[in-house]
Amino acid sequence: MGFSDLLSQYDTLDMAAYLAGVTPADVERVLAKHSITPLDYLALLSPAAEGMLEAMAQKANGISMRHFGKTIQLFTPLYLANYCTNQCVYCGFNTANKITRSQLTAEELRKEAEAIAATGLKHILILTGDAPAKSTVEYIGDCSRILSEYFSSISIEVYAMTQDEYAYLIDKGVDGLTLYQETYNRSLYKELHPKGPKRDYDFRLDAPERGCMAGMRTVNVGALLGLESVWQRDAFFTGLHADYLQRKYPATSIAISPPRMRPHVGSYEPASIVSDKNLVQLVLAQRIFLHNVGITVSTRESAQLRDNMMPLGVTKMSAGVTTAVGGHTSDDDSTAQFDISDPRSVDEMCRAIESKGFQPIFKDWEPF
Amino acid sequence: MEANNNDALVIGGVSLTSRLFTGTGKYGSDTIIPDVCASSGSQVITVALRRVDTNAATGNVMQHIPKHMQLLPNTSGARNADEAVRIARLARAAGCGDWIKIEVISDNKYLLPDGYETAKATEILAKEGFTVLPYVNADLYIARDLVNAGAAAVMPLGAPIGSNRGLKTKEMVRILIDEISLPIIVDAGIGAPSQACEAMEMGAAACLVNTAIAASGDPVAMGRAFGEAVRAGRAAYLAQTAAVSTGTADASSPLTGFLGGM
Amino acid sequence: MQLTVNGQMQLCNDDTTLLEYLQGNGVDVKAVVVELNRTVVTADDFGTTVLNDGDVLEILQFVGGG
């Protein structure tokens, strides 16, 4: 059974009604369980659960301590290019937005890599826009070869690929795949992606699974919260997706991200507002549902919120972040994909992590 | 007893309302078997196949098994996959139906099942249309192999056969319940009704109990006790246990207090 | 002729059917299942199965088990 089959089982579920029907006693029962079902997870995303965050936090904290201890893994994104052939209506890289487009040369990439490596980071996430003809698989592969001289782990967050393409990149040094479905709502997805290769919902939906089959060591899924009018829908299906992958590909380490929409060029109005409280609720619910998935909270979130979320289930955070091409060696951020809320350097992040009683981790993986 | 008609256990197309499986071994007299079937409410019963001893007249256990029981022949005595497959085919030829409990044991000291040979036999027999219930260690990797091999259920041991030591493999069985989509039936080791109840509360699909009933002081009464324990455990699982109060009301919110002003 | 029955050598007259052999040895034919040279013989075929020299028979019956 593929993931889309699993998704379609929930076609008839009236999620808003289900969420409204959850009582505090239901939430207590879920919290008393050792392992919970998908519908239990949904219950933890309900308004009733929003009033019980401390109890959820205690449980999530206990699970996180057992599985991860007091550690936060650090990484930084590196934007290789911002060429894009899509018109994702919510994105700053949208081809309709008149921004300067560029792609790093090998020489520029080395300068970026050196600047990042000097901070001590060993895990890197490379990104491009969705332009397979410009930022080709071969180009990304060549960049990975260069970056593997500087970093022990390279993840990609690029357009959806075939299994063979993922295998090719693994051969070039890539070991992680991050790919957000943006929204699991098929018709909304079509509206939000009016043009370009990304319009193919199913090809993107199955891409994380193809990454698992190709042999990626870590696969990170997520949805862009705020696109759906009921944010819990995408939050629920993201959890379901991670659970599906974890069960089917137990050798792959599955991770999950809860990105919230932030302001950017193009000014798209979110369909729902996910409050700080809701974001915390979501991360707690994810940890209680999926004991050992990685959870990444990006610099879309504020320093204060990120610091407070460390004990609640978060395992991975970015530091020294720029979302502009060449941003690690230039101050020009006019081409950024989105504005960041936590501009702290790697050093500053380390001090913040340590002051919370946690240990910053620079390297926990290096392929043979 | 309030019947929960929506809670049937379906295995191999057979719908079972009782989640207690019983056996026919170790009884002082086989004539008590019908009474145990009645008192326990069990609908599935195991039998074994052995070479006929033409020099000694042995009774036919089959004549004591009520007609409504689903027979579950086991392959006990098999030391490898090949022998298990032969025994299964013989059992089917004898008119026992398509159900088979695979039991492959080559270690006579501990009587622990051989997961590799069991998976091999499961694959062959599932392809031949058997409803295969393999008896194995409570091991996630073996259980996954059995899923892929076409098993109808997975039967992890609670403790070594006949030890009556209870649910020693509890944490491992819990992992199987969480991770494996097939019914998990705890087989072997259960010595008391409370232990069967515990397995059912955790979410086991059924329990197979033989020695603890057959070798008890009163098998009919013990069969009834196990039947009730399994029902109680199942009902508790379905009802979902309530939260355990820590007994200390705490108004402060050490982990989420930062959200207070938002 | 010579047979191997349940692992032991047994002598038997030529042209004996399986049914005759079982009945001659006091076996309740309704309660057993037989494997001849590793192939299962169904009860309907007991009477028409003629034994040959060197045949290997397994005669089994159900017993109590868990």
XYZ file of C-alpha atoms in Angstrom:
696
model
C 0.000 0.000 0.000
C 1.410 3.363 -1.007
C 1.103 6.505 1.052
C -1.597 7.961 -1.178
C -3.756 4.888 -0.424
C -3.273 5.541 3.261
C -4.147 9.211 2.804
C -7.333 8.399 0.928
C -8.555 6.397 3.923
C -9.067 9.747 5.636
C -11.016 11.325 2.767
C -14.275 10.911 4.615
C -13.017 12.076 7.999
C -14.559 15.403 8.987
C -11.469 16.692 10.690
C -12.928 19.927 12.008
C -15.778 18.014 13.626
C -13.419 15.433 15.067
C -11.171 18.124 16.552
C -14.138 19.962 18.023
C -15.404 16.742 19.624
C -12.208 15.949 21.524
C -12.620 16.443 25.294
C -9.944 17.033 27.944
C -10.671 13.505 29.222
C -9.922 12.136 25.742
C -6.588 13.950 25.779
C -5.800 12.542 29.219
C -6.491 9.040 27.984
C -4.161 9.558 25.039
C -1.451 10.861 27.338
C -1.792 7.763 29.524
C -0.919 5.471 26.633
C 2.483 4.104 25.823
C 2.038 4.401 22.089
C -0.731 6.234 20.314
C -2.734 5.809 17.116
C -2.985 8.351 14.292
C -6.392 9.478 15.569
C -4.930 9.871 19.067
C -2.295 12.101 17.497
C -5.028 14.141 15.870
C -6.698 14.474 19.270
C -3.484 16.043 20.575
C -3.834 18.740 17.904
C -7.344 19.644 19.111
C -8.457 22.819 20.864
C -9.026 20.711 23.988
C -5.381 19.654 23.967
C -4.293 23.265 23.542
C -5.417 23.785 27.120
C -3.262 20.907 28.359
C 0.117 21.828 26.978
C 2.024 21.418 30.230
C 0.906 17.805 30.616
C 1.810 17.186 26.975
C 5.164 18.901 27.487
C 6.019 16.701 30.470
C 5.304 13.590 28.454
C 7.124 14.818 25.338
C 10.090 15.936 27.403
C 10.372 12.491 29.004
C 10.257 10.774 25.612
C 12.818 13.176 24.154
C 15.197 12.712 27.054
C 15.051 8.941 26.692
C 15.627 8.985 22.944
C 17.878 11.982 22.388
C 19.088 13.225 25.745
C 20.027 16.874 26.146
C 21.383 17.488 22.693
C 20.585 19.767 19.773
C 22.024 18.976 16.359
C 23.187 22.057 14.434
C 23.203 22.647 10.686
C 22.920 25.505 8.268
C 21.269 25.886 4.878
C 23.347 26.769 1.846
C 21.452 28.159 -1.137
C 23.127 27.056 -4.366
C 20.698 28.836 -6.673
C 17.366 30.603 -6.779
C 16.364 29.963 -10.380
C 12.850 28.637 -10.380
C 10.335 27.477 -12.954
C 7.398 27.272 -10.581
C 4.818 29.773 -9.477
C 4.162 28.621 -5.935
C 1.928 31.509 -4.974
C 3.307 31.681 -1.427
C 7.039 31.570 -2.228
C 9.659 34.296 -2.618
C 11.390 32.319 -5.347
C 8.175 32.304 -7.427
C 9.190 32.822 -11.034
C 6.770 35.750 -11.249
C 8.746 37.641 -8.608
C 11.313 39.983 -10.144
C 14.359 39.157 -8.067
C 17.966 38.738 -9.104
C 18.538 35.090 -10.092
C 21.873 33.440 -9.665
C 23.597 30.102 -9.224
C 26.877 29.545 -7.416
C 29.923 28.614 -9.478
C 32.298 25.988 -8.116
C 34.608 28.739 -6.974
C 31.842 30.676 -5.228
C 30.640 27.463 -3.610
C 34.086 26.786 -2.152
C 34.129 30.277 -0.625
C 30.704 29.693 0.931
C 31.809 26.272 2.191
C 34.976 27.684 3.719
C 33.027 30.428 5.482
C 30.551 27.926 6.925
C 33.198 25.349 7.823
C 35.051 28.036 9.768
C 32.107 28.175 12.182
C 32.622 24.508 13.010
C 29.422 23.196 11.391
C 29.648 19.715 9.884
C 26.071 19.176 8.691
C 24.834 21.181 5.749
C 21.548 21.463 3.886
C 21.841 22.559 0.281
C 18.939 24.192 -1.516
C 18.011 25.293 -4.995
C 14.864 26.622 -6.566
C 12.766 24.261 -8.637
C 14.617 24.520 -11.966
C 15.854 21.102 -13.042
C 17.137 22.455 -16.364
C 19.252 25.130 -14.659
C 20.186 23.519 -11.347
C 20.553 20.057 -12.836
C 20.994 16.827 -10.923
C 24.566 16.765 -12.219
C 25.168 20.311 -10.928
C 23.849 19.380 -7.492
C 26.016 16.252 -7.602
C 29.098 18.289 -8.468
C 28.362 20.684 -5.616
C 28.008 17.724 -3.230
C 31.389 16.389 -4.268
C 32.942 19.756 -3.414
C 31.013 20.113 -0.147
C 31.965 16.640 1.046
C 35.512 17.964 1.360
C 34.249 20.355 4.042
C 31.269 18.642 5.676
C 30.490 15.202 7.082
C 26.802 15.213 6.170
C 25.042 16.775 3.181
C 21.275 16.974 2.864
C 19.371 18.297 -0.112
C 16.218 20.377 -0.214
C 15.550 20.692 -3.927
C 12.907 19.652 -6.462
C 11.405 16.150 -6.345
C 13.496 13.553 -8.164
C 13.359 9.978 -9.372
C 14.846 7.133 -7.343
C 17.757 6.880 -9.795
C 18.506 10.563 -9.402
C 18.519 10.223 -5.632
C 20.831 7.226 -5.929
C 23.113 9.286 -8.178
C 23.311 12.052 -5.572
C 23.952 9.572 -2.766
C 26.896 8.364 -4.820
C 28.091 11.978 -4.966
C 28.037 12.318 -1.190
C 24.454 13.254 -0.310
C 22.993 11.366 2.667
C 19.866 13.314 3.580
C 16.676 14.343 1.806
C 14.373 17.114 2.931
C 11.214 17.563 0.902
C 8.060 19.287 2.057
C 4.758 18.405 0.484
C 3.703 22.000 1.296
C 0.092 20.815 1.594
C -1.426 17.340 1.543
C -4.703 18.825 0.277
C -4.719 17.758 -3.364
C -7.040 20.435 -4.750
C -5.418 23.213 -2.727
C -2.049 21.979 -3.943
C -3.189 22.445 -7.549
C -4.341 25.993 -6.798
C -1.093 26.912 -5.086
C 1.097 25.450 -7.810
C -0.470 26.741 -11.021
C 2.600 26.210 -13.183
C 5.835 24.284 -13.395
C 7.009 20.749 -12.696
C 6.044 20.984 -9.041
C 2.387 20.881 -10.097
C 2.559 17.060 -10.082
C 1.173 16.317 -6.611
C 1.719 12.562 -6.695
C 5.286 12.745 -7.947
C 6.135 14.971 -4.996
C 4.096 12.918 -2.514
C 6.053 9.766 -3.283
C 9.463 11.454 -3.495
C 10.380 10.904 0.183
C 9.616 7.211 -0.275
C 11.814 7.118 -3.384
C 14.554 8.701 -1.272
C 14.175 5.904 1.287
C 14.346 3.274 -1.455
C 17.407 4.927 -2.975
C 19.179 4.617 0.367
C 19.042 8.080 1.921
C 20.150 7.905 5.554
C 17.712 10.556 6.683
C 14.469 11.697 5.085
C 12.708 14.799 6.381
C 9.059 15.525 5.536
C 6.856 18.484 6.342
C 4.063 20.792 5.270
C 4.041 24.561 5.115
C 1.686 25.451 7.930
C -0.736 28.221 7.103
C -1.636 27.108 3.588
C -4.594 25.041 4.823
C -7.502 26.827 6.473
C -7.509 24.131 9.190
C -3.804 23.888 10.015
C -4.292 20.607 11.861
C -5.042 18.845 8.558
C -1.558 19.220 7.144
C -0.014 18.734 10.576
C -1.902 15.448 10.879
C -0.964 14.189 7.425
C 2.682 15.127 7.940
C 2.714 12.944 11.051
C 0.986 10.176 9.128
C 3.568 10.474 6.349
C 6.472 10.212 8.801
C 4.829 7.239 10.530
C 4.245 5.519 7.188
C 7.871 5.960 6.121
C 9.218 4.906 9.488
C 7.228 1.691 9.477
C 7.996 0.821 5.878
C 11.665 1.847 5.865
C 12.942 1.114 9.348
C 16.548 1.503 8.201
C 15.978 5.166 7.305
C 16.009 7.854 9.950
C 12.810 9.880 9.501
C 12.531 13.522 10.480
C 9.775 16.082 10.419
C 9.644 19.869 10.259
C 6.836 22.243 11.168
C 7.604 25.348 9.066
C 5.168 28.227 9.543
C 4.536 30.794 6.849
C 6.577 33.975 7.256
C 6.509 37.262 5.356
C 8.408 37.330 2.060
C 8.469 39.003 -1.353
C 5.132 38.394 -3.025
C 2.961 38.883 0.032
C 0.717 35.834 0.161
C -1.846 35.849 2.950
C -1.842 32.628 4.991
C -5.203 30.831 5.125
C -4.756 30.120 8.814
C -2.588 31.513 11.560
C -0.619 28.984 13.568
C 0.066 30.677 16.888
C 3.209 30.083 18.930
C 1.042 28.016 21.233
C -0.165 25.908 18.324
C 3.379 25.402 17.079
C 4.452 24.177 20.505
C 1.357 21.963 20.655
C 2.224 20.478 17.278
C 5.815 19.666 18.193
C 4.675 18.079 21.468
C 2.064 16.001 19.642
C 4.603 14.896 17.062
C 7.026 13.795 19.751
C 4.331 11.880 21.645
C 3.162 10.195 18.420
C 6.577 9.493 16.914
C 9.032 8.853 19.724
C 12.222 8.842 17.736
C 11.723 11.068 14.694
C 13.998 14.041 14.341
C 12.188 17.377 14.669
C 13.707 20.463 13.080
C 12.753 24.013 13.988
C 14.182 26.578 11.630
C 15.131 30.243 12.001
C 11.703 31.133 10.693
C 11.008 31.075 14.440
C 12.247 33.641 16.944
C 15.256 33.146 19.187
C 13.091 33.244 22.293
C 10.662 30.606 20.995
C 13.428 28.336 19.717
C 15.257 28.462 23.030
C 12.132 27.540 24.932
C 11.324 24.665 22.589
C 14.628 22.851 23.122
C 13.359 20.588 25.934
C 10.043 19.887 24.173
C 11.126 17.461 21.482
C 13.162 19.516 19.034
C 16.320 17.712 17.935
C 17.727 19.864 15.190
C 18.175 23.602 14.678
C 19.775 25.769 12.076
C 22.289 28.442 12.973
C 24.141 31.202 11.150
C 21.353 31.196 8.602
C 20.901 33.078 5.362
C 18.303 32.170 2.763
C 20.036 34.120 -0.007
C 22.307 32.645 -2.668
C 25.882 33.408 -1.612
C 24.589 34.783 1.659
C 27.378 33.260 3.756
C 29.962 35.439 1.976
C 27.920 38.512 1.119
C 25.646 40.884 3.003
C 23.239 41.254 0.120
C 20.058 39.435 1.124
C 17.780 41.032 -1.443
C 17.267 37.611 -3.044
C 16.267 35.798 0.136
C 13.520 33.135 -0.055
C 12.027 34.274 3.227
C 12.995 36.499 6.122
C 14.477 34.814 9.128
C 13.512 35.613 12.709
C 16.533 34.196 14.509
C 19.703 35.721 13.018
C 22.061 34.300 15.640
C 25.487 33.071 14.555
C 26.678 29.543 15.214
C 28.623 30.763 18.264
C 25.606 32.547 19.644
C 23.405 29.487 19.094
C 25.925 27.287 20.895
C 25.923 29.582 23.905
C 22.118 29.663 23.923
C 21.931 25.868 23.739
C 24.459 25.473 26.536
C 22.693 28.002 28.727
C 19.594 25.778 28.472
C 21.653 22.869 29.781
C 21.895 21.219 26.372
C 24.867 20.246 24.277
C 25.237 21.530 20.703
C 26.144 18.688 18.320
C 28.133 19.552 15.206
C 28.603 16.095 13.801
C 26.744 12.855 14.390
C 27.244 11.244 11.047
C 29.837 10.675 8.396
C 29.281 8.200 5.583
C 31.861 5.516 4.883
C -21.472 -10.828 29.993
C -21.984 -8.003 27.586
C -21.073 -9.207 24.124
C -19.118 -6.911 21.874
C -20.191 -8.143 18.495
C -18.021 -5.695 16.636
C -14.868 -7.021 18.202
C -14.447 -10.305 16.381
C -10.925 -11.522 15.700
C -10.752 -12.533 12.058
C -7.995 -14.916 11.032
C -7.888 -16.687 7.714
C -11.454 -15.629 7.019
C -12.707 -17.175 10.271
C -14.414 -14.825 12.680
C -13.752 -15.596 16.346
C -15.583 -14.126 19.302
C -13.293 -15.764 21.860
C -9.701 -14.605 22.014
C -8.506 -17.526 24.096
C -6.841 -20.344 22.154
C -6.396 -23.601 24.021
C -4.422 -26.805 23.553
C -4.902 -30.536 23.970
C -1.550 -31.427 25.516
C -0.699 -32.498 29.052
C -4.209 -33.358 30.257
C -4.523 -36.060 32.853
C -7.331 -37.411 30.715
C -8.442 -36.191 27.289
C -12.051 -36.800 28.249
C -12.075 -33.477 30.090
C -11.339 -31.516 26.909
C -14.992 -30.894 25.911
C -15.721 -29.463 29.352
C -12.703 -27.161 29.146
C -13.815 -25.976 25.703
C -17.224 -25.197 27.160
C -16.044 -23.454 30.332
C -13.328 -21.392 28.635
C -15.437 -20.415 25.638
C -12.400 -21.058 23.446
C -13.050 -21.612 19.750
C -9.549 -22.570 18.625
C -7.673 -25.633 19.827
C -4.277 -27.032 18.974
C -3.385 -30.646 18.233
C -0.108 -32.331 17.315
C 0.788 -35.092 14.857
C 2.904 -38.035 15.955
C 4.014 -41.363 14.508
C 1.579 -44.125 15.314
C 2.909 -46.648 17.783
C 1.401 -49.900 16.552
C 2.455 -51.678 19.713
C 0.564 -49.434 22.091
C -3.090 -48.527 21.810
C -3.354 -44.775 22.186
C -6.636 -42.958 22.242
C -7.591 -40.639 19.431
C -7.567 -37.099 20.785
C -9.767 -35.947 17.920
C -12.807 -37.730 19.274
C -12.737 -35.449 22.319
C -12.686 -32.188 20.394
C -16.126 -30.627 19.957
C -17.140 -30.161 16.333
C -17.461 -26.381 16.527
C -13.793 -25.890 17.409
C -11.391 -24.477 14.851
C -8.527 -26.953 14.743
C -5.017 -25.579 14.835
C -2.595 -28.435 14.189
C 0.964 -27.623 15.189
C 4.198 -28.834 13.675
C 5.779 -29.733 16.988
C 8.528 -32.233 16.504
C 9.778 -30.433 13.408
C 13.448 -29.524 13.629
C 13.627 -27.549 10.404
C 11.461 -25.914 7.751
C 11.284 -29.011 5.598
C 9.871 -31.146 8.410
C 7.400 -28.432 9.371
C 6.154 -28.260 5.795
C 5.716 -32.054 5.649
C 3.771 -32.109 8.896
C 1.560 -29.246 7.731
C 0.703 -31.029 4.495
C -0.083 -34.233 6.382
C -2.322 -32.358 8.792
C -4.241 -30.842 5.911
C -4.527 -34.216 4.193
C -6.022 -35.584 7.389
C -8.918 -33.197 6.980
C -7.799 -30.738 9.593
C -8.390 -27.672 7.476
C -5.904 -25.041 6.374
C -4.755 -23.682 9.709
C -1.278 -24.544 10.864
C 0.796 -23.429 13.814
C 4.422 -23.554 12.776
C 6.657 -24.644 15.581
C 10.255 -25.466 14.702
C 12.516 -26.374 17.572
C 15.946 -27.912 17.344
C 17.246 -26.865 20.750
C 15.946 -29.386 23.222
C 17.443 -27.712 26.244
C 15.485 -24.460 26.045
C 12.827 -25.449 23.494
C 13.094 -22.029 21.893
C 11.765 -21.627 18.351
C 14.051 -21.258 15.343
C 12.967 -18.019 13.667
C 14.845 -18.522 10.417
C 13.465 -21.999 9.727
C 10.015 -20.867 10.851
C 10.021 -18.005 8.353
C 11.087 -20.351 5.564
C 8.283 -22.790 6.354
C 5.795 -19.933 6.646
C 6.636 -18.675 3.177
C 6.216 -22.095 1.580
C 2.958 -22.912 3.356
C 1.373 -19.492 2.869
C 1.906 -19.920 -0.862
C 0.142 -23.286 -0.647
C -2.899 -21.586 0.823
C -2.401 -22.418 4.482
C -3.458 -20.014 7.214
C -0.105 -19.867 8.927
C 0.318 -18.973 12.600
C 4.022 -19.122 13.386
C 5.295 -19.498 16.945
C 8.440 -17.416 17.393
C 10.560 -15.407 19.748
C 9.268 -11.902 20.389
C 11.598 -10.350 17.849
C 10.751 -7.464 15.553
C 12.933 -8.607 12.668
C 11.525 -12.121 12.694
C 8.014 -10.722 12.882
C 8.663 -8.535 9.838
C 9.997 -11.547 7.953
C 6.812 -13.405 8.831
C 4.655 -10.554 7.557
C 6.532 -10.665 4.270
C 6.281 -14.453 4.210
C 2.485 -14.281 4.326
C 1.720 -15.258 7.916
C -1.869 -14.783 9.156
C -0.747 -13.853 12.675
C 2.426 -13.768 14.731
C 2.617 -15.810 17.934
C 5.453 -14.575 20.139
C 6.305 -16.483 23.275
C 5.716 -14.863 26.663
C 8.287 -17.148 28.261
C 9.813 -20.511 27.286
C 7.304 -23.288 26.545
C 5.719 -24.840 29.583
C 7.579 -22.551 31.983
C 4.385 -20.828 33.236
C 6.565 -17.838 34.077
C 4.310 -15.192 32.617
C 4.908 -12.330 30.266
C 8.681 -12.147 30.521
C 8.955 -10.719 27.009
C 6.479 -7.940 27.733
C 8.495 -5.053 26.294
C 9.314 -6.990 23.131
C 5.703 -8.116 22.684
C 4.642 -4.490 23.068
C 6.937 -3.545 20.202
C 5.340 -6.227 18.024
C 1.855 -4.970 18.920
C 2.909 -1.434 17.999
C 4.748 -2.244 14.813
C 3.217 -5.341 13.230
C -0.072 -5.087 11.415
C -0.967 -8.765 11.917
C -2.725 -10.066 15.035
C -0.191 -10.724 17.801
C -1.134 -13.851 19.755
C 0.883 -14.516 22.872
C 1.780 -18.193 22.923
C 3.685 -20.088 25.587
C 4.743 -19.061 29.042
C 1.454 -17.741 30.358
C 0.914 -19.385 33.733
C -1.938 -17.458 35.329
C -5.089 -15.665 34.158
C -3.702 -12.339 35.405
C -0.825 -12.709 32.944
C -3.166 -13.398 30.033
C -5.207 -10.395 31.101
C -2.068 -8.252 31.110
C -1.198 -9.301 27.558
C -4.712 -8.494 26.371
C -4.728 -5.092 28.106
C -1.577 -4.265 26.184
C -3.325 -4.971 22.915
C -2.484 -8.590 22.152
C -5.080 -10.021 19.742
C -5.381 -13.322 21.624
C -3.570 -15.713 23.983
C -2.833 -19.378 23.522
C -2.866 -21.218 26.833
C -2.369 -24.961 27.203
C -0.195 -26.103 30.110
C -1.565 -23.609 32.634
C -5.059 -24.995 32.086
C -4.275 -28.671 31.465
C -1.881 -29.072 34.379
C -3.922 -27.055 36.877
C -5.749 -28.632 39.785
C -9.108 -28.117 38.066
C -8.766 -27.618 34.289
C -12.467 -26.819 33.811
C -12.404 -24.072 36.438
C -9.033 -22.794 35.213
C -10.285 -22.727 31.629
C -13.196 -20.580 32.768
C -10.821 -18.294 34.655
C -8.634 -17.826 31.585
C -11.640 -17.175 29.383
C -12.833 -14.456 31.738
C -9.343 -12.976 32.134
C -8.874 -12.718 28.393
C -12.279 -11.082 27.993
C -11.543 -8.636 30.808
C -8.174 -7.709 29.359
C -9.643 -7.205 25.916
C -12.456 -5.067 27.281
C -9.950 -2.937 29.187
C -7.867 -2.482 26.057
C -10.919 -1.396 24.074
C -12.085 0.934 26.827
C -8.644 2.602 27.004
C -7.228 2.928 30.469
C -7.701 6.232 32.208
C -4.819 8.519 32.998
C -2.998 7.724 36.211
C -2.993 10.710 38.491
C 0.397 11.661 39.846
C -1.355 12.803 42.999
C 0.376 16.173 42.967
C -1.550 19.050 41.517
C 0.962 21.498 40.121
C -0.197 24.958 39.199
C 3.142 25.985 37.755
C 4.112 25.122 34.198
C 7.851 24.618 34.127
C 8.057 23.621 30.461
C 5.345 25.766 28.870
C 5.234 28.786 31.173
C 6.932 30.849 28.470
C 3.696 30.691 26.470
C 1.723 32.312 29.272
C 1.847 35.846 27.968
C 1.012 34.920 24.414
C 9.402 -57.393 0.640
C 10.886 -54.838 2.945
C 9.377 -51.503 4.036
C 10.577 -48.687 6.253
C 7.655 -47.779 8.526
C 8.014 -44.847 10.919
C 11.772 -45.235 10.678
C 11.892 -48.987 11.268
C 12.413 -51.955 8.927
C 9.292 -54.070 8.482
C 8.608 -57.139 6.368
C 5.448 -57.397 4.328
C 3.925 -59.722 1.720
C 4.080 -58.802 -1.946
C 1.004 -57.176 -3.556
C -0.261 -55.727 -0.295
C -2.350 -52.563 -0.452
C -1.798 -49.792 2.039
C -5.252 -50.417 3.480
C -4.454 -54.098 4.011
C -1.151 -53.249 5.643
C -2.695 -50.752 8.055
C -5.569 -53.021 9.031
C -3.181 -55.945 9.419
C -1.195 -53.938 11.932
C -4.147 -52.842 14.017
C -4.137 -49.242 12.844
C -7.430 -47.324 12.983
C -7.470 -46.106 9.380
C -9.928 -43.341 10.197
C -7.556 -41.801 12.721
C -4.305 -41.699 10.791
C -2.641 -39.853 8.007
C -0.051 -41.532 5.833
C 2.933 -40.333 3.868
C 4.323 -42.768 1.272
C 7.779 -41.914 -0.041
C 7.279 -38.331 1.127
C 3.957 -37.944 -0.658
C 0.737 -37.677 1.313
C -1.766 -40.464 0.588
C -5.371 -39.509 1.226
C -7.618 -42.006 3.007
C -9.666 -42.563 -0.181
C -6.569 -43.943 -1.882
C -5.484 -46.371 0.860
C -7.285 -49.281 -0.827
C -5.840 -48.694 -4.270
C -2.271 -47.935 -3.245
C -0.135 -51.060 -3.679
C 3.048 -51.163 -1.660
C 6.401 -51.893 -3.290
C 9.703 -53.167 -1.969
C 11.742 -50.363 -0.405
C 8.765 -48.069 0.214
C 9.105 -45.596 3.073
C 5.906 -45.105 5.082
C 5.135 -42.552 7.757
C 1.935 -43.282 9.657
C 0.853 -40.481 11.915
C -2.061 -39.685 14.161
C -3.255 -36.693 16.086
C -2.254 -36.466 19.703
C -2.571 -33.830 22.370
C -0.374 -30.789 21.878
C -0.141 -27.129 22.642
